[in-house]
Tab-separated table of C-alpha atoms in Angstrom:
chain	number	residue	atom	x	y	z
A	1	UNK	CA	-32.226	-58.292	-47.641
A	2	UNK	CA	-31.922	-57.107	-43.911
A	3	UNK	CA	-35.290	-57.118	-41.951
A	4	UNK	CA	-35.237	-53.214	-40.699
A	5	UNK	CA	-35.418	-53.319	-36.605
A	6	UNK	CA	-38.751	-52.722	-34.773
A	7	UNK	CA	-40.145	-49.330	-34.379
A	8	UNK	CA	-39.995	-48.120	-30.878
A	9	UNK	CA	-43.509	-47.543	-29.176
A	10	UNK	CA	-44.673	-44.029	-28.039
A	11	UNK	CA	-43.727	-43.626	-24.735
A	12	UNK	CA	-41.239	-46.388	-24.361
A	13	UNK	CA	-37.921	-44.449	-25.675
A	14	UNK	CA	-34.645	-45.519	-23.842
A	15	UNK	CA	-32.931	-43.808	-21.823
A	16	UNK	CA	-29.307	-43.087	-22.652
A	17	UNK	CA	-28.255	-41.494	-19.493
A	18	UNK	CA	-26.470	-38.712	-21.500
A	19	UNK	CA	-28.656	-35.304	-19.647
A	20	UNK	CA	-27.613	-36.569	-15.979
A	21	UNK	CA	-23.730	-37.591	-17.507
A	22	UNK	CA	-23.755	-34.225	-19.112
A	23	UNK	CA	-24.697	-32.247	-15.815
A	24	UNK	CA	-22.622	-34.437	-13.388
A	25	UNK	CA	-19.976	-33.314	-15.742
A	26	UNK	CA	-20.743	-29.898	-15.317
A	27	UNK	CA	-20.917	-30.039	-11.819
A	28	UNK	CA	-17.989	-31.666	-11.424
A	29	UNK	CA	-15.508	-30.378	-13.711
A	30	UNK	CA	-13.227	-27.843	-11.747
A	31	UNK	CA	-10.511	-27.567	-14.273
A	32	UNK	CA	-12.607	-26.000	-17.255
A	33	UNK	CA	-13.453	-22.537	-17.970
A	34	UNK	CA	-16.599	-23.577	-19.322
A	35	UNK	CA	-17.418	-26.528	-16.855
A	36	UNK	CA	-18.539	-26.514	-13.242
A	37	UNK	CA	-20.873	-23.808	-11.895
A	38	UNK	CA	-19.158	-24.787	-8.501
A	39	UNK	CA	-15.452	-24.476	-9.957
A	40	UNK	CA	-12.812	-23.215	-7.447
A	41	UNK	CA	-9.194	-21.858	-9.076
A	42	UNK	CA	-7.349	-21.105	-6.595
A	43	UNK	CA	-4.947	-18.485	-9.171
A	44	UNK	CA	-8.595	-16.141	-9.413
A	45	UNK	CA	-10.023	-16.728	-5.660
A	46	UNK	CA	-6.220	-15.496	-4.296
A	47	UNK	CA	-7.726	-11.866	-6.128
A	48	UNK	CA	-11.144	-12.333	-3.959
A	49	UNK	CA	-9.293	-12.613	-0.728
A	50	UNK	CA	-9.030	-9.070	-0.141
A	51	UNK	CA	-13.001	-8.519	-1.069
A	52	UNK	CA	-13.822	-11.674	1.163
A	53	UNK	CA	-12.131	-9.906	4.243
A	54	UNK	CA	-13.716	-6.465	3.665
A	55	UNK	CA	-17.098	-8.014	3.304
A	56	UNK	CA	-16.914	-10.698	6.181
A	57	UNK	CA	-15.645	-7.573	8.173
A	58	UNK	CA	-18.425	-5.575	7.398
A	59	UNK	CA	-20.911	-7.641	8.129
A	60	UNK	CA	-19.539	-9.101	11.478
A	61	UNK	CA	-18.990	-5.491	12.673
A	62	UNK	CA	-22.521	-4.366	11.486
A	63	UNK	CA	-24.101	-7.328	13.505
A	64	UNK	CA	-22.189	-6.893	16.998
A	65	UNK	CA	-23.478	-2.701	16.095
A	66	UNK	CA	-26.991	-3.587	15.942
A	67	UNK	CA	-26.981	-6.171	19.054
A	68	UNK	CA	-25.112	-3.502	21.125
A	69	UNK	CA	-26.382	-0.382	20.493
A	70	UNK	CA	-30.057	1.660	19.824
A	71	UNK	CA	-30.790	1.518	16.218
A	72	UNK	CA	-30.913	5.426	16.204
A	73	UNK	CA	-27.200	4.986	17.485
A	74	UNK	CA	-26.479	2.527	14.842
A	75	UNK	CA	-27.714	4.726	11.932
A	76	UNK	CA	-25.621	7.269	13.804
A	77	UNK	CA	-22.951	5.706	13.132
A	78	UNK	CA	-23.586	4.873	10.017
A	79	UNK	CA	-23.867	8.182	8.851
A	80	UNK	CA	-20.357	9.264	7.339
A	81	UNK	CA	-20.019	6.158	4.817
A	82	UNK	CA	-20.987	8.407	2.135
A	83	UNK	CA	-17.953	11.187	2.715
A	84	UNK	CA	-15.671	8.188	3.142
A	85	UNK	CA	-16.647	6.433	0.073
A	86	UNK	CA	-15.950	9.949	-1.796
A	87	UNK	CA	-12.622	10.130	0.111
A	88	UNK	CA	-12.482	6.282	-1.729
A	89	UNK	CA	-13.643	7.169	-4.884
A	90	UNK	CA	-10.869	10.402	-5.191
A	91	UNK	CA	-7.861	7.782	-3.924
A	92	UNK	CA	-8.368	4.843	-6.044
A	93	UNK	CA	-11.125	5.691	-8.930
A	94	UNK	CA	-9.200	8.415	-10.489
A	95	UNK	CA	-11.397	8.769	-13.790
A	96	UNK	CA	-14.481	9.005	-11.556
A	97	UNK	CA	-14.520	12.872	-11.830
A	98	UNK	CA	-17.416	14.884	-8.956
A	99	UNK	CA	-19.392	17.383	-10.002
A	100	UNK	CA	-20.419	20.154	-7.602
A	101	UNK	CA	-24.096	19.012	-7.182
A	102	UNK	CA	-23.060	15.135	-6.570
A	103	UNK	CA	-20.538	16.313	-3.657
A	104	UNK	CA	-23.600	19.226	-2.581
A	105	UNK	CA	-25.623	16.392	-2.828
A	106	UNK	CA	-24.091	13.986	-0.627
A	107	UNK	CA	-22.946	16.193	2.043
A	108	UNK	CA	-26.696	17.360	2.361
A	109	UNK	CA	-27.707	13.526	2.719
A	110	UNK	CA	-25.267	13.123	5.045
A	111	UNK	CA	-26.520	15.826	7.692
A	112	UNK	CA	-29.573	15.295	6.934
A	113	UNK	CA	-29.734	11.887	7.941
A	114	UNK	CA	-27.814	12.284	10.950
A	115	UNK	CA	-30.627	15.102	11.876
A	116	UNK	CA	-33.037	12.149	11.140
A	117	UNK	CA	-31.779	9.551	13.138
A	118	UNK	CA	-31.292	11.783	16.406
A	119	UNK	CA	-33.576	11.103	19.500
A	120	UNK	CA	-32.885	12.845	22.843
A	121	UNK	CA	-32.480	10.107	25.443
A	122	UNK	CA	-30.843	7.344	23.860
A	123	UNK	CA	-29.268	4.785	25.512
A	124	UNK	CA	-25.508	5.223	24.400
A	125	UNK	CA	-23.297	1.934	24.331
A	126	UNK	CA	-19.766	3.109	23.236
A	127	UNK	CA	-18.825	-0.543	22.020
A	128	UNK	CA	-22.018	-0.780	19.667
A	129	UNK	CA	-21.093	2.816	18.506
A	130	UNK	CA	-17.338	1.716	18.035
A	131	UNK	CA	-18.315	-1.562	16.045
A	132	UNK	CA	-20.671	1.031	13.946
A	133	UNK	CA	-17.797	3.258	12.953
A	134	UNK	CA	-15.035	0.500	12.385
A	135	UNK	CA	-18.060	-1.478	10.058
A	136	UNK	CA	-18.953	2.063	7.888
A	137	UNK	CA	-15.135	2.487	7.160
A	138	UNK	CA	-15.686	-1.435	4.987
A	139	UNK	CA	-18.982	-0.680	3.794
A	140	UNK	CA	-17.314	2.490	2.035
A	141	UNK	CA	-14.356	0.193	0.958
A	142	UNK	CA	-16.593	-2.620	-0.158
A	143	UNK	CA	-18.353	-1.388	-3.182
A	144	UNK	CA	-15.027	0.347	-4.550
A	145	UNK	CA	-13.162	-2.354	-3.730
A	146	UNK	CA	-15.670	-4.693	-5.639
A	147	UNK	CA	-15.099	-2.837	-8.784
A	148	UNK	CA	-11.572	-2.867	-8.843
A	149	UNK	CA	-11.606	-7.109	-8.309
A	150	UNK	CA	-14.482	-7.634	-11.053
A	151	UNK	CA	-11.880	-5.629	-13.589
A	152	UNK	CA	-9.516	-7.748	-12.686
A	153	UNK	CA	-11.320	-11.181	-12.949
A	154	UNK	CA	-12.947	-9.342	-16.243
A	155	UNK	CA	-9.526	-8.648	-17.453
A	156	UNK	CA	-7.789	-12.356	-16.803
A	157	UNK	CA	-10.855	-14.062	-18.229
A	158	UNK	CA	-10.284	-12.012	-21.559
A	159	UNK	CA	-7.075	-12.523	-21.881
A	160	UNK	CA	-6.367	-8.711	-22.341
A	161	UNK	CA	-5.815	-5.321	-20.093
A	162	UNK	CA	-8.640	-3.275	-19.260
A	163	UNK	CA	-7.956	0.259	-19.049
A	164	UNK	CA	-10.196	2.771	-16.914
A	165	UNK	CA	-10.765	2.209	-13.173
A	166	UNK	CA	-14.324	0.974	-12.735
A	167	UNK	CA	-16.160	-1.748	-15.096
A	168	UNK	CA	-14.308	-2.104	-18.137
A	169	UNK	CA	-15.607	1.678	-18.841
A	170	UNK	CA	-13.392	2.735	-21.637
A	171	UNK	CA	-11.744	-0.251	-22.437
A	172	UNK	CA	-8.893	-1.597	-24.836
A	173	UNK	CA	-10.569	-4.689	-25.379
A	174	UNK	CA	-13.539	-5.703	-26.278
A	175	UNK	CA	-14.870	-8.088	-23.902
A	176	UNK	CA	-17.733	-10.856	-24.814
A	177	UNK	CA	-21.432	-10.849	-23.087
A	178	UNK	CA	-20.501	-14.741	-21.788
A	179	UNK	CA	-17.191	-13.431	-20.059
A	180	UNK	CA	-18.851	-11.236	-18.694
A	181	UNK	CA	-21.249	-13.319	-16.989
A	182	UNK	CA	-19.122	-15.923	-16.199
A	183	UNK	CA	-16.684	-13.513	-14.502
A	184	UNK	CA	-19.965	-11.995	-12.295
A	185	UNK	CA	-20.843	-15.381	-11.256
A	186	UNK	CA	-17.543	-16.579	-10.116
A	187	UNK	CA	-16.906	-13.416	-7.954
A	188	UNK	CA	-20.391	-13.922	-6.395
A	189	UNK	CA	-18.903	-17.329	-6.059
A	190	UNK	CA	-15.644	-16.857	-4.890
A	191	UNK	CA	-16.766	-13.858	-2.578
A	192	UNK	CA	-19.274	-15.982	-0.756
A	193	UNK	CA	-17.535	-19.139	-0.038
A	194	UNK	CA	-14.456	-17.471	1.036
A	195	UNK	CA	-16.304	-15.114	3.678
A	196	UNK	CA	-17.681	-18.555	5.143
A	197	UNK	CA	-14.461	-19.842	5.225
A	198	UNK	CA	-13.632	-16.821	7.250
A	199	UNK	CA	-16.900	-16.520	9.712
A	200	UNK	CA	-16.569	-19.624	10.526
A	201	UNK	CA	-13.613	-19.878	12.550
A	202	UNK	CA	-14.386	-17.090	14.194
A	203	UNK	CA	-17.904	-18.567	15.293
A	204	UNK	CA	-16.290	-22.098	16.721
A	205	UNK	CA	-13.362	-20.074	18.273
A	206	UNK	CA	-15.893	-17.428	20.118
A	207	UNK	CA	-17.970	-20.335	21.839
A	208	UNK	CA	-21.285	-18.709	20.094
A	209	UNK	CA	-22.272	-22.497	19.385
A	210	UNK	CA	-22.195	-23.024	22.984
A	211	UNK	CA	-24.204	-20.140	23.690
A	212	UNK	CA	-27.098	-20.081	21.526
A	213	UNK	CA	-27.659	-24.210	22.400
A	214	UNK	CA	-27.816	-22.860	26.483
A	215	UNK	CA	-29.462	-19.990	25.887
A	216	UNK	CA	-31.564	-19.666	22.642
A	217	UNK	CA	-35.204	-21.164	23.447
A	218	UNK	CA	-36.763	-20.861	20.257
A	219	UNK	CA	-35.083	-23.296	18.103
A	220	UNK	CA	-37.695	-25.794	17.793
A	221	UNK	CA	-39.823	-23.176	16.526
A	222	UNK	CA	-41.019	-23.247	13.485
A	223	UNK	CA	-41.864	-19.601	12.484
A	224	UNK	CA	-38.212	-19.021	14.183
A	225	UNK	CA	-36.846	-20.652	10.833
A	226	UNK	CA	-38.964	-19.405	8.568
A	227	UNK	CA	-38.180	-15.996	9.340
A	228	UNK	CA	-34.287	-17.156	9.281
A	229	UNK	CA	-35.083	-18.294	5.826
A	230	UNK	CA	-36.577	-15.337	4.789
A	231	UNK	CA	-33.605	-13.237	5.812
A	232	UNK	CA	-31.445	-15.646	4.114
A	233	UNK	CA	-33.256	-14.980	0.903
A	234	UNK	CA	-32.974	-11.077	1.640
A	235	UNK	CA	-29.281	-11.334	2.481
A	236	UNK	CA	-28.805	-13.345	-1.124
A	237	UNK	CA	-30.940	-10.310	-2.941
A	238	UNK	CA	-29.037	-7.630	-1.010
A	239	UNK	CA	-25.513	-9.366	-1.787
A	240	UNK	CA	-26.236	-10.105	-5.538
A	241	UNK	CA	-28.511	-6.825	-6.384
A	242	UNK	CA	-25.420	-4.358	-4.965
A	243	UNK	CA	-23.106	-5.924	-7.166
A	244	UNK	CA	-25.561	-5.411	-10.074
A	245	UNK	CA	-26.155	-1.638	-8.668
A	246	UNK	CA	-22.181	-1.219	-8.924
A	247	UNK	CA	-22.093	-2.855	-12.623
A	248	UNK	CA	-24.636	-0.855	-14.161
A	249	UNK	CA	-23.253	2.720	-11.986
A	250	UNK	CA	-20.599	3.433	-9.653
A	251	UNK	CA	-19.806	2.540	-6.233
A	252	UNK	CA	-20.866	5.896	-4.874
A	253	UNK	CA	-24.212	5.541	-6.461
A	254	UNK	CA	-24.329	1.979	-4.311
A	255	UNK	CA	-23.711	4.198	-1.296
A	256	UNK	CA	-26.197	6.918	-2.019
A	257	UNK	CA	-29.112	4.739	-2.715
A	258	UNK	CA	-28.918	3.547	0.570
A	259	UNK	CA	-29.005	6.822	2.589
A	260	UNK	CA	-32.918	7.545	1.481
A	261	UNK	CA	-33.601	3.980	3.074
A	262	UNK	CA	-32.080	4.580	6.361
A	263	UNK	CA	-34.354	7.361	6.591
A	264	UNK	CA	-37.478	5.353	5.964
A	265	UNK	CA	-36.121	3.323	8.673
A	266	UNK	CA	-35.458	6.201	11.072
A	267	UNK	CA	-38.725	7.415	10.054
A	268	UNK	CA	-40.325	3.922	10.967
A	269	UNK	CA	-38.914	3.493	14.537
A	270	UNK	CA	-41.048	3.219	17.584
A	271	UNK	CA	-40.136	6.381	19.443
A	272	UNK	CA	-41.639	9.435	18.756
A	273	UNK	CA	-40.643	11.435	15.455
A	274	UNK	CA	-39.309	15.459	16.733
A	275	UNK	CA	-39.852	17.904	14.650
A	276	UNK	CA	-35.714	17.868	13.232
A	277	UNK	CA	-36.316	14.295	12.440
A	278	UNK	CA	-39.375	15.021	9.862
A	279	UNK	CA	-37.163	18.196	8.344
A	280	UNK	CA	-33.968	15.203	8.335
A	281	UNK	CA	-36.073	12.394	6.180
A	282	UNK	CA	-37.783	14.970	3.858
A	283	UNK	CA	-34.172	16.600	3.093
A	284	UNK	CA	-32.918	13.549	2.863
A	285	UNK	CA	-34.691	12.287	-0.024
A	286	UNK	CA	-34.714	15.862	-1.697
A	287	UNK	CA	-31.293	15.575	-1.597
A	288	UNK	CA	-31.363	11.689	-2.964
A	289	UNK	CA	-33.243	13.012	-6.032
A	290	UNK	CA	-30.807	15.916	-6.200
A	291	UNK	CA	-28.338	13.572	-6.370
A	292	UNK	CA	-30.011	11.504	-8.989
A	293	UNK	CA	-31.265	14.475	-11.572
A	294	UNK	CA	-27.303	15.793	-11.256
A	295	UNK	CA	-26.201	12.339	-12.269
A	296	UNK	CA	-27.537	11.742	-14.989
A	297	UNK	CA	-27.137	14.961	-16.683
A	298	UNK	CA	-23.441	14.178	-15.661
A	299	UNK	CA	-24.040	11.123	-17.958
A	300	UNK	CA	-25.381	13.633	-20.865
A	301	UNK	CA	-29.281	12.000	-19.759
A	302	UNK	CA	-32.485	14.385	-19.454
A	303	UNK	CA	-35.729	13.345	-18.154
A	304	UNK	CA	-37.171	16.265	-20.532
A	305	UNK	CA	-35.742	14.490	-24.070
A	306	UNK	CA	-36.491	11.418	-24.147
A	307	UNK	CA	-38.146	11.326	-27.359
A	308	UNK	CA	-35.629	12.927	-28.498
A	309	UNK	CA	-32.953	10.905	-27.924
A	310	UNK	CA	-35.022	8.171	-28.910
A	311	UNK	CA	-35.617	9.662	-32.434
A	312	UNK	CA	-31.685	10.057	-32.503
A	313	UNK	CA	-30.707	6.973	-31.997
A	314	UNK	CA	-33.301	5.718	-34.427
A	315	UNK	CA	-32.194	8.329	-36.865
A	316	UNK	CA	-28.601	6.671	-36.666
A	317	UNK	CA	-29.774	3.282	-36.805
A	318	UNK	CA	-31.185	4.347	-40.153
A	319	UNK	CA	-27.773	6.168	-41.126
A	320	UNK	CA	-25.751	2.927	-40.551
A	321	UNK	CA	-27.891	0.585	-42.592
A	322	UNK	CA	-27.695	3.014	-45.895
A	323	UNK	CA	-24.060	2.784	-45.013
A	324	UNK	CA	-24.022	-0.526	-45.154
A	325	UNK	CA	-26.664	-0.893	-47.861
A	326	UNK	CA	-24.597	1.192	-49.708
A	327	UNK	CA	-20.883	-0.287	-49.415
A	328	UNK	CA	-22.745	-3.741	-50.402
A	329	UNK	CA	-23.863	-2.216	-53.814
């Protein structure tokens, strides 16, 4: 007979090591699909390259606006995104159809914010107004741009061809839930650490390093850094809740929802409000919920039946499991 071995004591289990092998593993595997969170292929990042150079323009050109110019000026310029990301939407989303109230819609949101943001005796800096124009011509392109390179990640990860133009609405293939998350995360992932890769370069080239060390007396401040952290942490919401925006709509809805939130901001500056500034914000958002009732009735949605779509779908849940009650028997 064999003497059985000595039961372990509560509290004094050994450790095999396997949790921290398991996450170095996925941390450091680059070459599986299912591996690293931090994976890099360089045959999927080559289709973010594009995205990275829209978004790393935008932002860069919407910076050097703001430090240049008035921030009526800015919103100013600002102001004909929407038209240009319909212009977008026509050229490259072609089953994207507009109804007459979405285009009414947005062309009253567009004047009206530009009667919003107005204030007689601005300062006017033509370079800040420039950068402001050049930067609203990417943020139209960025959102419909976005779209097009998460089909095309979406599509490569599942092996099959997507048809449609936005999403995977209307596809051929049937894609899983986990692809589909996977293929969000890495172009998050791909998009953000190839706009470093292109900011950088541009800071250490432009001597701003130099600049900010000679001339920047706040950096051993500590509320200075805890308000850059929390505009970190608002940059990371903003960049990973208007991809979300454009997965669950469309790109021009990511466009639109913005316009009511410039004019809280022109509605919150300093100066005084005229009287064409009150009628701008007020018609803005009119025209923001305009936009939004014509929507979804575009989507066959009504805020007036609910319950009855509700009671629908629960009818046809009921339906299917007779069905398959039935074919069982």
């Amino acid at each position: 007979m064999v003497a059985p071995g000595p039961t372990p004591s509560k509290g004094k289990r050994r450790a095999s090591g396997g949790g921290l092998r398991d996450f170095a593993r996925r941390v450091g595997a680059v070459g599986n699909l299912e591996g690293s969170i931090f994976e890099f292929k360089w045959q999927e990042a080559k289709k973010c390259i594009p995205l990275a150079m829209v978004y790393s323009l935008k932002v860069v050109l919407s910076n050097i606006s703001k430090a240049f110019t008035h921030p009526s000026i800015y919103l100013v310029s600002r102001v004909p995104s929407l038209l240009i990301v319909i212009l977008f939407t026509f050229l490259f989303l072609r089953n994207q159809s507009l109804s007459v109230t979405t285009l009414s819609s947005c062309i009253t949101m567009t004047l009206s914010l530009g009667m919003a943001c107005l204030r007689p005796g601005t300062r006017f800096a033509i370079e800040g107004f420039l950068a402001g124009i050049f930067s609203t011509i990417f943020i139209a392109a960025y959102p419909v741009l976005l779209a097009k390179t998460y089909k095309s990640l979406l599509s490569g990860s599942s092996g099959g061809v997507l048809s449609g133009d936005l999403l995977g609405v209307g596809t051929d293939v049937e894609v899983d839930e986990k692809d589909e998350t996977r293929t969000s995360w890495k172009l998050l992932h791909y998009v953000n650490v190839l706009s470093l890769m292109m900011v950088l370069p541009w800071i250490l080239l432009s001597g701003e390093f130099g600049d900010i060390s000679r001339n920047c007396y706040i950096l051993d401040v500590p509320w200075f850094w805890l308000m850059i952290l929390f505009s970190g942490i608002g940059a990371w919401g903003s960049f990973v809740s208007g991809f979300l925006v454009i997965q669950a709509t469309t790109p021009l809805t990511m466009v639109a929802s913005t316009y009511p939130r410039a004019a809280l901001h022109a509605l919150l500056m300093p100066a005084k409000l005229p009287t064409w500034s009150w009628v701008g914000v007020l018609t803005c958002w009119g025209s923001a919920i305009w936009y939004l009732l014509g929507r979804r009735k575009e989507c066959g949605v009504s805020f007036f039946s609910a319950a009855d779509d509700d009671e629908g779908s629960l009818t046809a849940r009921r339906g299917r499991r007779r069905a398959r009650g039935n074919s069982s028997l």
